[in-house]
């Protein structure tokens, strides 16, 4: 494995490791992103962040917002599978954004990347709501996998306010305990959602939680994966590793 890019700043060592065509972004030894130009899925936590979009009809997602872009792992599958009219991604760390733009080179034409604080950006945002918001906020100096932004009452209500009437919200937690201890798990705080799901995979402890405005069932996700010519072979061969459980 070769180190093909490296930066160090404020006690954080950023490195991109390459093995064959596969590249991975690390910060202080913790992996934050990866990219393979010939593979749509990673077989890891990043797949769990876009999979909930398939709980609903994909053509519904005209406007997509990613909070915490990292190295941009999510951009190729969202572009390929959802083809949104508008995609905005906000990333606080300039080194992560540089990897997305210049090393992985995954930012497509017309896709807007913003260098800035995701919380401040969304609090200031006054435009159309988004059909899909993916919130994946983990600090690069965290040597343990835990959220950089607490999922408190104010933040989860801000997120909900910017999701469209038939939209989906996806949030990434370090583990299920972190989710259960947050306001995202409080049914009173999270009124206005019809269905809630937890997604996990075999190689990580993360708990990805998806909330949908419209009623949904996990069988809908499985059915759409099986019907998609790009994803069905990966599902059969075990390369798309996920577990989903309805929380309602």
Short mmCIF file of C-alpha atoms in Angstrom, two decimals:
data_model
loop_
_atom_site.label_atom_id
_atom_site.label_comp_id
_atom_site.label_asym_id
_atom_site.label_seq_id
_atom_site.Cartn_x
_atom_site.Cartn_y
_atom_site.Cartn_z
CA UNK A 1 0.00 0.00 0.00
CA UNK A 2 1.49 3.32 -1.10
CA UNK A 3 0.91 6.77 0.41
CA UNK A 4 0.03 8.94 -2.61
CA UNK A 5 -0.93 12.16 -0.78
CA UNK A 6 -0.16 13.52 2.68
CA UNK A 7 -0.69 16.69 4.74
CA UNK A 8 -0.21 17.49 8.44
CA UNK A 9 -1.86 20.37 10.28
CA UNK A 10 -2.97 21.11 13.86
CA UNK A 11 -1.92 17.69 15.10
CA UNK A 12 -3.81 15.82 12.37
CA UNK A 13 -1.97 13.65 9.85
CA UNK A 14 -3.95 13.27 6.63
CA UNK A 15 -2.95 10.50 4.22
CA UNK A 16 -4.36 8.89 1.11
CA UNK A 17 -3.31 5.25 0.76
CA UNK A 18 -3.56 3.48 -2.57
CA UNK A 19 -3.70 -0.23 -3.30
CA UNK A 20 -4.33 -0.94 -6.94
CA UNK A 21 -7.11 1.42 -8.02
CA UNK A 22 -8.58 1.69 -4.53
CA UNK A 23 -7.76 4.85 -2.54
CA UNK A 24 -8.53 5.53 1.12
CA UNK A 25 -8.40 8.77 3.08
CA UNK A 26 -7.13 8.56 6.68
CA UNK A 27 -6.90 11.21 9.39
CA UNK A 28 -4.77 10.19 12.39
CA UNK A 29 -5.14 6.59 11.30
CA UNK A 30 -8.97 6.66 11.17
CA UNK A 31 -10.44 6.01 7.75
CA UNK A 32 -12.82 8.75 6.58
CA UNK A 33 -13.41 8.03 2.88
CA UNK A 34 -12.52 5.74 0.04
CA UNK A 35 -12.83 5.65 -3.73
CA UNK A 36 -12.54 3.06 -6.46
CA UNK A 37 -13.16 4.31 -10.00
CA UNK A 38 -14.70 1.01 -11.15
CA UNK A 39 -16.85 0.18 -8.12
CA UNK A 40 -20.19 1.69 -7.20
CA UNK A 41 -20.20 0.26 -3.67
CA UNK A 42 -17.63 0.08 -0.89
CA UNK A 43 -19.04 -2.85 1.11
CA UNK A 44 -18.83 -0.63 4.19
CA UNK A 45 -20.52 2.21 6.07
CA UNK A 46 -20.62 4.64 3.12
CA UNK A 47 -23.12 2.40 1.32
CA UNK A 48 -25.45 2.69 4.31
CA UNK A 49 -25.69 6.45 3.81
CA UNK A 50 -27.19 6.33 0.31
CA UNK A 51 -29.11 3.03 0.55
CA UNK A 52 -32.09 4.64 2.39
CA UNK A 53 -32.83 6.65 -0.74
CA UNK A 54 -34.03 3.39 -2.29
CA UNK A 55 -36.73 3.04 0.35
CA UNK A 56 -38.60 5.55 -1.82
CA UNK A 57 -38.89 6.02 -5.56
CA UNK A 58 -35.45 7.28 -6.66
CA UNK A 59 -36.87 9.84 -9.10
CA UNK A 60 -38.28 11.70 -6.10
CA UNK A 61 -34.86 13.00 -5.05
CA UNK A 62 -34.44 16.17 -7.10
CA UNK A 63 -32.48 18.05 -4.43
CA UNK A 64 -29.78 16.37 -2.30
CA UNK A 65 -27.70 17.83 0.53
CA UNK A 66 -24.64 16.14 2.06
CA UNK A 67 -23.40 17.53 5.37
CA UNK A 68 -19.89 16.18 5.92
CA UNK A 69 -18.57 15.30 2.47
CA UNK A 70 -15.22 13.90 3.58
CA UNK A 71 -13.32 12.73 0.53
CA UNK A 72 -16.52 12.46 -1.50
CA UNK A 73 -17.24 8.72 -1.37
CA UNK A 74 -20.99 9.37 -1.66
CA UNK A 75 -20.90 11.44 -4.82
CA UNK A 76 -20.51 8.70 -7.48
CA UNK A 77 -23.35 6.43 -6.24
CA UNK A 78 -25.72 9.37 -5.66
CA UNK A 79 -24.95 10.73 -9.13
CA UNK A 80 -25.34 7.31 -10.74
CA UNK A 81 -28.40 6.05 -8.87
CA UNK A 82 -30.40 9.20 -8.11
CA UNK A 83 -29.27 11.72 -10.75
CA UNK A 84 -30.48 14.70 -8.69
CA UNK A 85 -31.10 18.06 -10.32
CA UNK A 86 -29.26 19.80 -7.48
CA UNK A 87 -26.53 18.43 -5.21
CA UNK A 88 -24.84 20.49 -2.51
CA UNK A 89 -22.12 19.13 -0.22
CA UNK A 90 -20.73 20.99 2.80
CA UNK A 91 -17.37 20.06 4.32
CA UNK A 92 -15.55 21.79 7.18
CA UNK A 93 -12.09 20.34 6.60
CA UNK A 94 -10.20 21.86 3.65
CA UNK A 95 -7.93 18.81 3.35
CA UNK A 96 -10.89 16.46 3.01
CA UNK A 97 -12.39 18.73 0.38
CA UNK A 98 -9.06 18.89 -1.46
CA UNK A 99 -9.00 15.08 -1.60
CA UNK A 100 -12.55 14.98 -3.01
CA UNK A 101 -11.77 17.58 -5.65
CA UNK A 102 -8.16 16.85 -6.58
CA UNK A 103 -7.14 13.34 -5.47
CA UNK A 104 -10.29 11.25 -5.78
CA UNK A 105 -11.61 13.76 -8.38
CA UNK A 106 -15.20 12.76 -7.67
CA UNK A 107 -16.91 16.16 -7.83
CA UNK A 108 -19.00 16.27 -10.98
CA UNK A 109 -20.03 19.18 -13.17
CA UNK A 110 -22.80 21.21 -11.59
CA UNK A 111 -22.29 19.69 -8.14
CA UNK A 112 -21.70 22.39 -5.53
CA UNK A 113 -19.12 21.85 -2.80
CA UNK A 114 -18.94 24.31 0.08
CA UNK A 115 -16.02 24.73 2.47
CA UNK A 116 -17.64 25.64 5.76
CA UNK A 117 -19.32 24.60 8.97
CA UNK A 118 -22.36 22.43 8.20
CA UNK A 119 -24.33 23.59 11.25
CA UNK A 120 -23.78 27.27 10.51
CA UNK A 121 -24.49 26.74 6.81
CA UNK A 122 -27.81 24.98 7.40
CA UNK A 123 -28.88 27.44 10.09
CA UNK A 124 -28.31 30.26 7.61
CA UNK A 125 -29.88 28.45 4.64
CA UNK A 126 -33.13 29.98 3.39
CA UNK A 127 -33.80 28.15 0.15
CA UNK A 128 -35.89 25.24 -1.07
CA UNK A 129 -36.02 22.14 1.14
CA UNK A 130 -34.10 19.02 0.19
CA UNK A 131 -35.57 15.65 -0.78
CA UNK A 132 -32.59 13.87 0.77
CA UNK A 133 -30.27 15.12 3.51
CA UNK A 134 -27.32 12.93 4.50
CA UNK A 135 -25.72 14.10 7.75
CA UNK A 136 -22.31 12.50 8.34
CA UNK A 137 -20.41 14.80 10.71
CA UNK A 138 -17.29 13.21 12.19
CA UNK A 139 -14.25 15.28 13.20
CA UNK A 140 -10.90 14.45 11.53
CA UNK A 141 -9.04 14.61 14.85
CA UNK A 142 -11.31 12.02 16.49
CA UNK A 143 -9.31 8.86 17.10
CA UNK A 144 -12.54 7.15 18.14
CA UNK A 145 -15.54 6.96 15.86
CA UNK A 146 -18.02 9.43 17.34
CA UNK A 147 -20.03 12.36 16.11
CA UNK A 148 -18.52 15.84 15.89
CA UNK A 149 -21.93 17.52 16.28
CA UNK A 150 -24.30 16.42 19.06
CA UNK A 151 -27.68 15.28 17.76
CA UNK A 152 -29.47 17.54 20.24
CA UNK A 153 -33.01 18.86 19.98
CA UNK A 154 -32.07 22.07 18.19
CA UNK A 155 -29.94 20.33 15.56
CA UNK A 156 -32.35 17.51 14.68
CA UNK A 157 -35.20 20.02 14.38
CA UNK A 158 -33.06 22.18 12.10
CA UNK A 159 -32.37 19.15 9.91
CA UNK A 160 -36.06 18.22 9.82
CA UNK A 161 -37.08 21.74 8.88
CA UNK A 162 -35.05 21.53 5.68
CA UNK A 163 -36.35 18.12 4.53
CA UNK A 164 -39.16 18.26 1.97
CA UNK A 165 -42.70 17.01 2.57
CA UNK A 166 -41.89 13.58 1.09
CA UNK A 167 -38.18 13.56 1.83
CA UNK A 168 -35.69 11.40 3.72
CA UNK A 169 -33.13 12.24 6.42
CA UNK A 170 -30.09 10.01 7.01
CA UNK A 171 -27.85 10.45 10.08
CA UNK A 172 -24.64 8.61 10.96
CA UNK A 173 -23.85 7.69 14.59
CA UNK A 174 -20.74 6.07 16.03
CA UNK A 175 -22.87 3.22 17.39
CA UNK A 176 -26.46 2.48 18.34
CA UNK A 177 -25.92 3.64 21.94
CA UNK A 178 -24.90 7.07 20.70
CA UNK A 179 -28.12 7.22 18.70
CA UNK A 180 -30.31 6.02 21.59
CA UNK A 181 -28.85 8.71 23.87
CA UNK A 182 -29.54 11.49 21.36
CA UNK A 183 -32.66 13.52 20.67
CA UNK A 184 -32.88 11.81 17.28
CA UNK A 185 -34.27 8.81 19.16
CA UNK A 186 -36.89 10.87 21.01
CA UNK A 187 -40.28 10.35 19.37
CA UNK A 188 -41.66 13.64 20.68
CA UNK A 189 -38.74 15.60 19.20
CA UNK A 190 -38.91 13.67 15.93
CA UNK A 191 -42.60 14.12 15.17
CA UNK A 192 -43.42 14.37 11.49
CA UNK A 193 -41.64 11.20 10.33
CA UNK A 194 -43.64 8.16 9.22
CA UNK A 195 -40.89 5.52 9.36
CA UNK A 196 -37.50 5.08 11.03
CA UNK A 197 -34.80 2.54 10.21
CA UNK A 198 -31.41 1.49 11.51
CA UNK A 199 -28.80 0.34 8.99
CA UNK A 200 -25.56 -1.44 9.88
CA UNK A 201 -22.92 -3.61 8.24
CA UNK A 202 -20.48 -6.28 9.26
CA UNK A 203 -17.22 -4.33 9.21
CA UNK A 204 -18.16 -1.30 11.34
CA UNK A 205 -19.92 -0.33 14.57
CA UNK A 206 -21.72 2.67 13.08
CA UNK A 207 -25.47 2.98 13.35
CA UNK A 208 -26.95 4.80 10.38
CA UNK A 209 -30.49 6.00 11.03
CA UNK A 210 -32.91 6.88 8.22
CA UNK A 211 -36.19 8.72 8.69
CA UNK A 212 -38.79 8.98 5.92
CA UNK A 213 -41.74 11.32 5.58
CA UNK A 214 -43.73 8.72 3.67
CA UNK A 215 -44.43 5.28 5.16
CA UNK A 216 -41.78 2.78 4.05
CA UNK A 217 -40.77 -0.81 4.66
CA UNK A 218 -37.37 -2.49 4.47
CA UNK A 219 -38.70 -4.94 1.89
CA UNK A 220 -39.01 -1.99 -0.53
CA UNK A 221 -35.27 -1.46 -0.33
CA UNK A 222 -34.51 -5.12 -0.98
CA UNK A 223 -36.90 -5.22 -3.92
CA UNK A 224 -35.38 -2.17 -5.58
CA UNK A 225 -31.87 -3.53 -5.14
CA UNK A 226 -32.91 -6.79 -6.76
CA UNK A 227 -34.51 -4.92 -9.66
CA UNK A 228 -31.53 -2.65 -10.35
CA UNK A 229 -29.20 -4.13 -12.97
CA UNK A 230 -26.21 -2.27 -11.47
CA UNK A 231 -26.82 -3.34 -7.86
CA UNK A 232 -28.45 -6.78 -8.06
CA UNK A 233 -25.20 -8.64 -9.01
CA UNK A 234 -23.36 -6.92 -6.14
CA UNK A 235 -26.09 -7.94 -3.73
CA UNK A 236 -25.96 -11.56 -4.90
CA UNK A 237 -22.17 -11.71 -4.55
CA UNK A 238 -22.25 -10.20 -1.05
CA UNK A 239 -20.40 -7.04 -2.02
CA UNK A 240 -23.29 -4.87 -0.86
CA UNK A 241 -23.26 -5.67 2.85
CA UNK A 242 -26.08 -4.18 4.87
CA UNK A 243 -28.59 -5.00 7.57
CA UNK A 244 -31.74 -2.94 8.03
CA UNK A 245 -34.22 -2.95 10.88
CA UNK A 246 -37.36 -0.86 11.24
CA UNK A 247 -37.40 1.10 14.49
CA UNK A 248 -41.13 1.91 14.56
#
